[in-house]
């Protein structure tokens, strides 16, 4: 059943004011045209044949007006009677013009199924327009076409009459639309003005020519149908071309351009509904992406793929009822616009119905093809107030559904990894990385270079003897020597550039204890917060203004490395550190590391970030070696880093440049990175192993094919995931997993590191299970490199004493 024309309906809540407006227009029309219509009874028999010819043509042409498809401006149809009635006005006065126009409006109203009140209003509006035009002509020298040549005053009167007719007619129609639908006056009036000027203005300008021809001979009047028909055909062809430009040539559905126009218009309409407090003031944009369509194209060819798309479009059209719109965006992406919604439940219901329809196999050439779909939903106004925002959020929701192996997902900010906030964060990250690179520059290859904490270049220490020795470094630490320089100012600058030297300078005036600097045994494993180890607050960044308490404009913060100690459980010695990335943002403070990686790993910024991390860690190892601290540092790398051999070349270059032995560095990779592209990842890992860099399998047990990885990869270490370690004191399953992992790794000759060690009982259970190394807050939190030096000066190795009481290990209850 065809839906009723909305222009025949008056929305609730506006009936009184709109009815008053219609009644006023009709009253004015009767008032200005009644005298002329009364006098028409006496003059009607005297009217010439030319008049009757024009009258018949006006009524006949309005029986089939030109309706531009898809137009929804304040006035859409083009009525050719305008040309004839305006010519009658110029030639024979107001009465005959109003009478002919009223009959033409009545015929067109019946033909187009207008409501009676709408037909009456149209007749009244035309009567007012003709009366305004007639009044302008009376301001001239008299009857324009009374005979004789036309003067400039006659031409001006004709032009003025046409302008008056257009302004009154267009103004009344636009005001009526404003009162009925609550739409803003100026945007709609301005949007429809060009079309009205071209169509109606052309008809008004043709009227004087028609009157002149009628004065010569009535037989010339029908000839005007030829240019009218030509204009009609040209207009229709133009509209059809525009319509084709808005249609998908394969499926016949609306394309992206038409979808853009529809959403923009519906957003405006629903904004008006929301302003009136109507409940159905929401619209939904559903974005559909077909699953497994690429497989069909690759296996059966694009011709079969096109037929499949046509079948899918037919199914979508059957499910979606007008006035909702179905569009094809290109490829295997479709979109649906739902209007007049109260909440997202209705959009979900339609999405579920679409999923069920798409789940049915499509038979093509006797072969049933299974093509499902993933649907993302964005709702106006909750998820966006314009087409671009709604489209982007629906796309985010659609990919969220794919990643969760679901069929339908509604947009949530949590799933939007490319929100404006995150894009701004990504821009800040790129800026701080590029600024760091500009400051650092490239160090000469022939000599190792040591930088301070603020990036200043420092003199390199003498080469450190890297002869093979024990893995653990000596318990007695020696403080770095203070920088001596003839120029006191240069000495102060150089000393202040390095955090380690700066701390040595601060502690130099005080009397050094003669005994070993070990901490109280009762506090050996309980460390204070790293920010307060030396009783001093965090240093104020050099580019901040302490008096204003604000960061300078354009500052992107500071990228730094924190290091968490890794302790040999059996001896209590620190055998290495894990390097952890931190970003102090000027507005957001410390950025969550997981969010930092999420922001960077999907862009080219990840390459800059990896380069920065490798540079800083290798450089820090060189500084520690220069200070006599021979540590091993482990750092994490992303999937993107392992897909190319660039990281292997970079690490080899930095190790050579800073004079660091390869065994001092270890890369931690996750099983997820291995599964992304095993062949390329294995190639990169093998190159790093040949260089001498250690490889550790991080988060062991949380991925897939773990045993296969242990067998195939050149690993030196396995890290037990903290999710198992944290629960092993209370959960028998977690404890069993940890013990089994340790036994398996030991059998394969791999070192085992446990993450997340936060209490003494867990530490003792790991020792009993044979774990090699532990890290966690039981020993120390992650801290900057300079804080780590202070922590080492206070730390006293903690060794397990005696045997292990088996009662500490939870046992699975009997079954």
PDB file of C-alpha atoms in Angstrom, residues 447-680:
ATOM      1  CA  UNK A 447      82.802   5.975  19.352  1.00  0.00           C
ATOM      2  CA  UNK A 448      80.146   5.254  21.926  1.00  0.00           C
ATOM      3  CA  UNK A 449      78.275   8.266  23.180  1.00  0.00           C
ATOM      4  CA  UNK A 450      76.468   8.717  26.480  1.00  0.00           C
ATOM      5  CA  UNK A 451      73.551  11.105  26.854  1.00  0.00           C
ATOM      6  CA  UNK A 452      72.073  12.608  29.967  1.00  0.00           C
ATOM      7  CA  UNK A 453      68.495  12.320  31.031  1.00  0.00           C
ATOM      8  CA  UNK A 454      67.555  15.484  29.139  1.00  0.00           C
ATOM      9  CA  UNK A 455      69.253  14.412  25.901  1.00  0.00           C
ATOM     10  CA  UNK A 456      72.535  16.276  26.342  1.00  0.00           C
ATOM     11  CA  UNK A 457      75.641  14.630  24.907  1.00  0.00           C
ATOM     12  CA  UNK A 458      78.185  13.593  27.540  1.00  0.00           C
ATOM     13  CA  UNK A 459      81.770  12.433  27.231  1.00  0.00           C
ATOM     14  CA  UNK A 460      81.960   8.681  26.791  1.00  0.00           C
ATOM     15  CA  UNK A 461      83.493   6.622  29.554  1.00  0.00           C
ATOM     16  CA  UNK A 462      86.471   4.421  28.746  1.00  0.00           C
ATOM     17  CA  UNK A 463      85.530   1.177  27.005  1.00  0.00           C
ATOM     18  CA  UNK A 464      84.285  -1.420  29.410  1.00  0.00           C
ATOM     19  CA  UNK A 465      85.880  -4.818  29.377  1.00  0.00           C
ATOM     20  CA  UNK A 466      83.153  -7.132  28.121  1.00  0.00           C
ATOM     21  CA  UNK A 467      85.040 -10.358  28.817  1.00  0.00           C
ATOM     22  CA  UNK A 468      82.867 -13.303  29.740  1.00  0.00           C
ATOM     23  CA  UNK A 469      82.111 -13.413  33.438  1.00  0.00           C
ATOM     24  CA  UNK A 470      79.414 -14.379  35.892  1.00  0.00           C
ATOM     25  CA  UNK A 471      75.831 -13.418  35.059  1.00  0.00           C
ATOM     26  CA  UNK A 472      75.228 -11.533  38.282  1.00  0.00           C
ATOM     27  CA  UNK A 473      77.146  -8.382  39.016  1.00  0.00           C
ATOM     28  CA  UNK A 474      78.957  -7.791  42.334  1.00  0.00           C
ATOM     29  CA  UNK A 475      76.988  -6.838  45.391  1.00  0.00           C
ATOM     30  CA  UNK A 476      79.309  -3.903  46.114  1.00  0.00           C
ATOM     31  CA  UNK A 477      78.383  -0.972  43.868  1.00  0.00           C
ATOM     32  CA  UNK A 478      80.736   1.903  43.239  1.00  0.00           C
ATOM     33  CA  UNK A 479      79.391   5.374  42.726  1.00  0.00           C
ATOM     34  CA  UNK A 480      80.102   7.121  39.418  1.00  0.00           C
ATOM     35  CA  UNK A 481      82.917   9.596  39.464  1.00  0.00           C
ATOM     36  CA  UNK A 482      81.993  13.225  39.420  1.00  0.00           C
ATOM     37  CA  UNK A 483      82.860  15.147  36.291  1.00  0.00           C
ATOM     38  CA  UNK A 484      85.964  17.290  36.680  1.00  0.00           C
ATOM     39  CA  UNK A 485      86.474  20.202  34.342  1.00  0.00           C
ATOM     40  CA  UNK A 486      88.603  23.324  34.393  1.00  0.00           C
ATOM     41  CA  UNK A 487      85.561  25.477  33.687  1.00  0.00           C
ATOM     42  CA  UNK A 488      83.227  25.312  36.690  1.00  0.00           C
ATOM     43  CA  UNK A 489      80.201  26.307  34.603  1.00  0.00           C
ATOM     44  CA  UNK A 490      80.775  23.515  32.056  1.00  0.00           C
ATOM     45  CA  UNK A 491      81.314  21.036  34.895  1.00  0.00           C
ATOM     46  CA  UNK A 492      77.990  22.051  36.445  1.00  0.00           C
ATOM     47  CA  UNK A 493      76.182  21.745  33.115  1.00  0.00           C
ATOM     48  CA  UNK A 494      77.646  18.323  32.352  1.00  0.00           C
ATOM     49  CA  UNK A 495      76.953  17.054  35.864  1.00  0.00           C
ATOM     50  CA  UNK A 496      73.383  18.331  35.826  1.00  0.00           C
ATOM     51  CA  UNK A 497      72.690  16.670  32.474  1.00  0.00           C
ATOM     52  CA  UNK A 498      73.087  13.125  33.810  1.00  0.00           C
ATOM     53  CA  UNK A 499      70.691  11.987  36.552  1.00  0.00           C
ATOM     54  CA  UNK A 500      73.244   9.518  37.936  1.00  0.00           C
ATOM     55  CA  UNK A 501      75.979  12.142  38.158  1.00  0.00           C
ATOM     56  CA  UNK A 502      73.496  14.632  39.572  1.00  0.00           C
ATOM     57  CA  UNK A 503      72.614  12.236  42.405  1.00  0.00           C
ATOM     58  CA  UNK A 504      76.295  11.567  43.091  1.00  0.00           C
ATOM     59  CA  UNK A 505      76.874  15.307  43.303  1.00  0.00           C
ATOM     60  CA  UNK A 506      73.981  15.755  45.741  1.00  0.00           C
ATOM     61  CA  UNK A 507      75.259  13.001  48.028  1.00  0.00           C
ATOM     62  CA  UNK A 508      78.973  13.941  47.819  1.00  0.00           C
ATOM     63  CA  UNK A 509      79.021  16.613  50.588  1.00  0.00           C
ATOM     64  CA  UNK A 510      77.520  14.268  53.149  1.00  0.00           C
ATOM     65  CA  UNK A 511      79.674  11.811  55.068  1.00  0.00           C
ATOM     66  CA  UNK A 512      79.684   8.468  53.335  1.00  0.00           C
ATOM     67  CA  UNK A 513      79.055   5.465  55.590  1.00  0.00           C
ATOM     68  CA  UNK A 514      81.957   3.103  55.987  1.00  0.00           C
ATOM     69  CA  UNK A 515      79.771  -0.006  56.066  1.00  0.00           C
ATOM     70  CA  UNK A 516      77.918  -1.630  53.240  1.00  0.00           C
ATOM     71  CA  UNK A 517      74.851   0.376  52.121  1.00  0.00           C
ATOM     72  CA  UNK A 518      72.328  -2.378  52.628  1.00  0.00           C
ATOM     73  CA  UNK A 519      68.849  -1.584  53.835  1.00  0.00           C
ATOM     74  CA  UNK A 520      67.226  -2.862  56.985  1.00  0.00           C
ATOM     75  CA  UNK A 521      66.519  -6.595  56.538  1.00  0.00           C
ATOM     76  CA  UNK A 522      62.929  -6.091  57.623  1.00  0.00           C
ATOM     77  CA  UNK A 523      62.456  -3.759  54.654  1.00  0.00           C
ATOM     78  CA  UNK A 524      64.478  -5.726  52.111  1.00  0.00           C
ATOM     79  CA  UNK A 525      61.516  -6.624  49.933  1.00  0.00           C
ATOM     80  CA  UNK A 526      59.150  -3.739  50.708  1.00  0.00           C
ATOM     81  CA  UNK A 527      60.199  -0.721  48.664  1.00  0.00           C
ATOM     82  CA  UNK A 528      58.787   2.799  48.841  1.00  0.00           C
ATOM     83  CA  UNK A 529      57.257   4.528  45.852  1.00  0.00           C
ATOM     84  CA  UNK A 530      60.063   5.306  43.341  1.00  0.00           C
ATOM     85  CA  UNK A 531      59.045   8.971  43.159  1.00  0.00           C
ATOM     86  CA  UNK A 532      60.166   9.488  46.744  1.00  0.00           C
ATOM     87  CA  UNK A 533      63.225   7.233  47.089  1.00  0.00           C
ATOM     88  CA  UNK A 534      65.622  10.076  47.800  1.00  0.00           C
ATOM     89  CA  UNK A 535      63.145  12.240  49.669  1.00  0.00           C
ATOM     90  CA  UNK A 536      62.867  14.629  46.726  1.00  0.00           C
ATOM     91  CA  UNK A 537      59.813  15.298  44.567  1.00  0.00           C
ATOM     92  CA  UNK A 538      59.783  14.603  40.865  1.00  0.00           C
ATOM     93  CA  UNK A 539      61.976  17.102  39.049  1.00  0.00           C
ATOM     94  CA  UNK A 540      60.121  19.881  37.279  1.00  0.00           C
ATOM     95  CA  UNK A 541      60.510  19.565  33.500  1.00  0.00           C
ATOM     96  CA  UNK A 542      62.889  22.096  32.116  1.00  0.00           C
ATOM     97  CA  UNK A 543      60.287  23.520  29.748  1.00  0.00           C
ATOM     98  CA  UNK A 544      57.646  24.092  32.429  1.00  0.00           C
ATOM     99  CA  UNK A 545      57.074  27.304  34.316  1.00  0.00           C
ATOM    100  CA  UNK A 546      56.879  26.540  38.062  1.00  0.00           C
ATOM    101  CA  UNK A 547      55.313  29.885  38.857  1.00  0.00           C
ATOM    102  CA  UNK A 548      52.488  29.450  36.373  1.00  0.00           C
ATOM    103  CA  UNK A 549      52.137  25.751  37.069  1.00  0.00           C
ATOM    104  CA  UNK A 550      51.254  25.079  33.445  1.00  0.00           C
ATOM    105  CA  UNK A 551      52.952  23.513  30.479  1.00  0.00           C
ATOM    106  CA  UNK A 552      53.919  25.743  27.578  1.00  0.00           C
ATOM    107  CA  UNK A 553      51.694  25.746  24.527  1.00  0.00           C
ATOM    108  CA  UNK A 554      52.463  23.022  22.044  1.00  0.00           C
ATOM    109  CA  UNK A 555      54.383  20.863  24.539  1.00  0.00           C
ATOM    110  CA  UNK A 556      53.708  17.147  23.974  1.00  0.00           C
ATOM    111  CA  UNK A 557      55.250  15.939  27.216  1.00  0.00           C
ATOM    112  CA  UNK A 558      58.144  13.562  27.794  1.00  0.00           C
ATOM    113  CA  UNK A 559      58.789   9.987  26.717  1.00  0.00           C
ATOM    114  CA  UNK A 560      60.838   8.061  29.266  1.00  0.00           C
ATOM    115  CA  UNK A 561      61.803   4.535  30.164  1.00  0.00           C
ATOM    116  CA  UNK A 562      61.057   2.907  33.481  1.00  0.00           C
ATOM    117  CA  UNK A 563      62.889  -0.213  34.597  1.00  0.00           C
ATOM    118  CA  UNK A 564      61.609  -3.001  36.849  1.00  0.00           C
ATOM    119  CA  UNK A 565      64.249  -5.202  38.510  1.00  0.00           C
ATOM    120  CA  UNK A 566      64.379  -8.921  37.782  1.00  0.00           C
ATOM    121  CA  UNK A 567      65.715 -10.873  40.759  1.00  0.00           C
ATOM    122  CA  UNK A 568      67.260 -14.341  40.852  1.00  0.00           C
ATOM    123  CA  UNK A 569      65.062 -16.111  43.396  1.00  0.00           C
ATOM    124  CA  UNK A 570      67.756 -18.452  44.733  1.00  0.00           C
ATOM    125  CA  UNK A 571      70.383 -15.768  45.454  1.00  0.00           C
ATOM    126  CA  UNK A 572      68.407 -12.541  45.656  1.00  0.00           C
ATOM    127  CA  UNK A 573      70.754 -10.880  43.171  1.00  0.00           C
ATOM    128  CA  UNK A 574      69.362  -8.532  40.526  1.00  0.00           C
ATOM    129  CA  UNK A 575      70.168 -10.105  37.170  1.00  0.00           C
ATOM    130  CA  UNK A 576      68.414  -7.707  34.857  1.00  0.00           C
ATOM    131  CA  UNK A 577      65.573  -5.277  34.291  1.00  0.00           C
ATOM    132  CA  UNK A 578      62.528  -5.047  32.088  1.00  0.00           C
ATOM    133  CA  UNK A 579      62.280  -1.758  30.195  1.00  0.00           C
ATOM    134  CA  UNK A 580      58.795  -0.265  30.320  1.00  0.00           C
ATOM    135  CA  UNK A 581      57.675   2.736  28.298  1.00  0.00           C
ATOM    136  CA  UNK A 582      56.116   5.730  30.043  1.00  0.00           C
ATOM    137  CA  UNK A 583      54.743   8.981  28.656  1.00  0.00           C
ATOM    138  CA  UNK A 584      54.150  11.988  30.857  1.00  0.00           C
ATOM    139  CA  UNK A 585      51.589  14.056  28.930  1.00  0.00           C
ATOM    140  CA  UNK A 586      51.310  17.787  29.754  1.00  0.00           C
ATOM    141  CA  UNK A 587      47.508  17.619  30.141  1.00  0.00           C
ATOM    142  CA  UNK A 588      46.691  13.979  30.850  1.00  0.00           C
ATOM    143  CA  UNK A 589      49.572  13.165  33.162  1.00  0.00           C
ATOM    144  CA  UNK A 590      50.936   9.643  32.878  1.00  0.00           C
ATOM    145  CA  UNK A 591      49.314   8.004  29.833  1.00  0.00           C
ATOM    146  CA  UNK A 592      48.214   4.418  30.379  1.00  0.00           C
ATOM    147  CA  UNK A 593      50.833   2.203  28.653  1.00  0.00           C
ATOM    148  CA  UNK A 594      48.181  -0.014  27.054  1.00  0.00           C
ATOM    149  CA  UNK A 595      46.449   3.007  25.556  1.00  0.00           C
ATOM    150  CA  UNK A 596      49.798   4.340  24.379  1.00  0.00           C
ATOM    151  CA  UNK A 597      50.518   1.124  22.478  1.00  0.00           C
ATOM    152  CA  UNK A 598      46.972   0.951  21.071  1.00  0.00           C
ATOM    153  CA  UNK A 599      47.339   4.479  19.746  1.00  0.00           C
ATOM    154  CA  UNK A 600      50.740   3.856  18.164  1.00  0.00           C
ATOM    155  CA  UNK A 601      50.655   0.294  16.856  1.00  0.00           C
ATOM    156  CA  UNK A 602      48.140   0.941  14.075  1.00  0.00           C
ATOM    157  CA  UNK A 603      50.150   3.782  12.550  1.00  0.00           C
ATOM    158  CA  UNK A 604      53.597   4.636  11.291  1.00  0.00           C
ATOM    159  CA  UNK A 605      54.317   6.249  14.657  1.00  0.00           C
ATOM    160  CA  UNK A 606      55.022   2.751  15.994  1.00  0.00           C
ATOM    161  CA  UNK A 607      58.237   2.710  13.964  1.00  0.00           C
ATOM    162  CA  UNK A 608      59.388   5.965  15.575  1.00  0.00           C
ATOM    163  CA  UNK A 609      58.415   4.698  19.002  1.00  0.00           C
ATOM    164  CA  UNK A 610      60.338   1.443  18.590  1.00  0.00           C
ATOM    165  CA  UNK A 611      63.395   3.328  17.364  1.00  0.00           C
ATOM    166  CA  UNK A 612      63.213   5.617  20.378  1.00  0.00           C
ATOM    167  CA  UNK A 613      62.842   2.713  22.834  1.00  0.00           C
ATOM    168  CA  UNK A 614      65.746   0.758  21.358  1.00  0.00           C
ATOM    169  CA  UNK A 615      67.954   3.854  21.374  1.00  0.00           C
ATOM    170  CA  UNK A 616      67.137   4.721  24.971  1.00  0.00           C
ATOM    171  CA  UNK A 617      67.511   1.188  26.329  1.00  0.00           C
ATOM    172  CA  UNK A 618      70.799   0.428  24.562  1.00  0.00           C
ATOM    173  CA  UNK A 619      72.120   3.819  25.553  1.00  0.00           C
ATOM    174  CA  UNK A 620      71.123   3.199  29.157  1.00  0.00           C
ATOM    175  CA  UNK A 621      72.931  -0.131  29.095  1.00  0.00           C
ATOM    176  CA  UNK A 622      76.037   1.699  27.893  1.00  0.00           C
ATOM    177  CA  UNK A 623      75.722   4.224  30.720  1.00  0.00           C
ATOM    178  CA  UNK A 624      75.327   1.462  33.287  1.00  0.00           C
ATOM    179  CA  UNK A 625      78.336  -0.352  31.856  1.00  0.00           C
ATOM    180  CA  UNK A 626      80.320   2.877  32.088  1.00  0.00           C
ATOM    181  CA  UNK A 627      79.284   3.078  35.741  1.00  0.00           C
ATOM    182  CA  UNK A 628      80.324  -0.524  36.349  1.00  0.00           C
ATOM    183  CA  UNK A 629      76.834  -2.028  36.374  1.00  0.00           C
ATOM    184  CA  UNK A 630      76.595  -4.921  33.923  1.00  0.00           C
ATOM    185  CA  UNK A 631      72.857  -5.520  33.584  1.00  0.00           C
ATOM    186  CA  UNK A 632      70.655  -7.281  31.077  1.00  0.00           C
ATOM    187  CA  UNK A 633      67.644  -5.304  29.839  1.00  0.00           C
ATOM    188  CA  UNK A 634      64.521  -6.831  28.313  1.00  0.00           C
ATOM    189  CA  UNK A 635      62.217  -4.787  26.120  1.00  0.00           C
ATOM    190  CA  UNK A 636      58.940  -5.518  24.371  1.00  0.00           C
ATOM    191  CA  UNK A 637      58.374  -5.156  20.647  1.00  0.00           C
ATOM    192  CA  UNK A 638      55.166  -4.978  18.647  1.00  0.00           C
ATOM    193  CA  UNK A 639      53.868  -7.167  15.851  1.00  0.00           C
ATOM    194  CA  UNK A 640      54.655  -4.468  13.269  1.00  0.00           C
ATOM    195  CA  UNK A 641      58.290  -4.431  14.389  1.00  0.00           C
ATOM    196  CA  UNK A 642      58.700  -8.160  13.842  1.00  0.00           C
ATOM    197  CA  UNK A 643      57.180  -8.165  10.358  1.00  0.00           C
ATOM    198  CA  UNK A 644      60.230  -6.495   8.863  1.00  0.00           C
ATOM    199  CA  UNK A 645      63.939  -6.953   9.336  1.00  0.00           C
ATOM    200  CA  UNK A 646      64.420  -3.287  10.138  1.00  0.00           C
ATOM    201  CA  UNK A 647      64.439  -3.827  13.897  1.00  0.00           C
ATOM    202  CA  UNK A 648      67.245  -6.396  13.623  1.00  0.00           C
ATOM    203  CA  UNK A 649      69.357  -3.937  11.640  1.00  0.00           C
ATOM    204  CA  UNK A 650      68.591  -1.144  14.075  1.00  0.00           C
ATOM    205  CA  UNK A 651      69.499  -3.208  17.151  1.00  0.00           C
ATOM    206  CA  UNK A 652      72.737  -4.403  15.562  1.00  0.00           C
ATOM    207  CA  UNK A 653      73.651  -0.821  14.675  1.00  0.00           C
ATOM    208  CA  UNK A 654      72.874   0.540  18.148  1.00  0.00           C
ATOM    209  CA  UNK A 655      74.744  -2.242  19.940  1.00  0.00           C
ATOM    210  CA  UNK A 656      77.823  -1.499  17.830  1.00  0.00           C
ATOM    211  CA  UNK A 657      77.452   2.248  18.182  1.00  0.00           C
ATOM    212  CA  UNK A 658      77.229   2.219  21.973  1.00  0.00           C
ATOM    213  CA  UNK A 659      79.641  -0.664  22.448  1.00  0.00           C
ATOM    214  CA  UNK A 660      77.135  -2.900  24.240  1.00  0.00           C
ATOM    215  CA  UNK A 661      77.471  -6.677  24.141  1.00  0.00           C
ATOM    216  CA  UNK A 662      74.439  -8.308  22.408  1.00  0.00           C
ATOM    217  CA  UNK A 663      73.780 -10.628  25.380  1.00  0.00           C
ATOM    218  CA  UNK A 664      72.981  -7.524  27.459  1.00  0.00           C
ATOM    219  CA  UNK A 665      69.785  -7.053  25.441  1.00  0.00           C
ATOM    220  CA  UNK A 666      66.742  -9.299  25.290  1.00  0.00           C
ATOM    221  CA  UNK A 667      63.542  -8.954  23.280  1.00  0.00           C
ATOM    222  CA  UNK A 668      60.203 -10.116  24.633  1.00  0.00           C
ATOM    223  CA  UNK A 669      57.656 -11.320  22.090  1.00  0.00           C
ATOM    224  CA  UNK A 670      54.101 -12.489  22.676  1.00  0.00           C
ATOM    225  CA  UNK A 671      52.353 -15.497  21.221  1.00  0.00           C
ATOM    226  CA  UNK A 672      49.877 -13.138  19.559  1.00  0.00           C
ATOM    227  CA  UNK A 673      52.731 -11.586  17.592  1.00  0.00           C
ATOM    228  CA  UNK A 674      53.848 -15.056  16.504  1.00  0.00           C
ATOM    229  CA  UNK A 675      50.390 -16.005  15.305  1.00  0.00           C
ATOM    230  CA  UNK A 676      50.003 -12.816  13.242  1.00  0.00           C
ATOM    231  CA  UNK A 677      52.579 -13.926  10.637  1.00  0.00           C
ATOM    232  CA  UNK A 678      54.727 -16.849  11.876  1.00  0.00           C
ATOM    233  CA  UNK A 679      57.006 -17.003   8.827  1.00  0.00           C
ATOM    234  CA  UNK A 680      58.139 -13.365   8.843  1.00  0.00           C
TER     235      UNK A 680
END
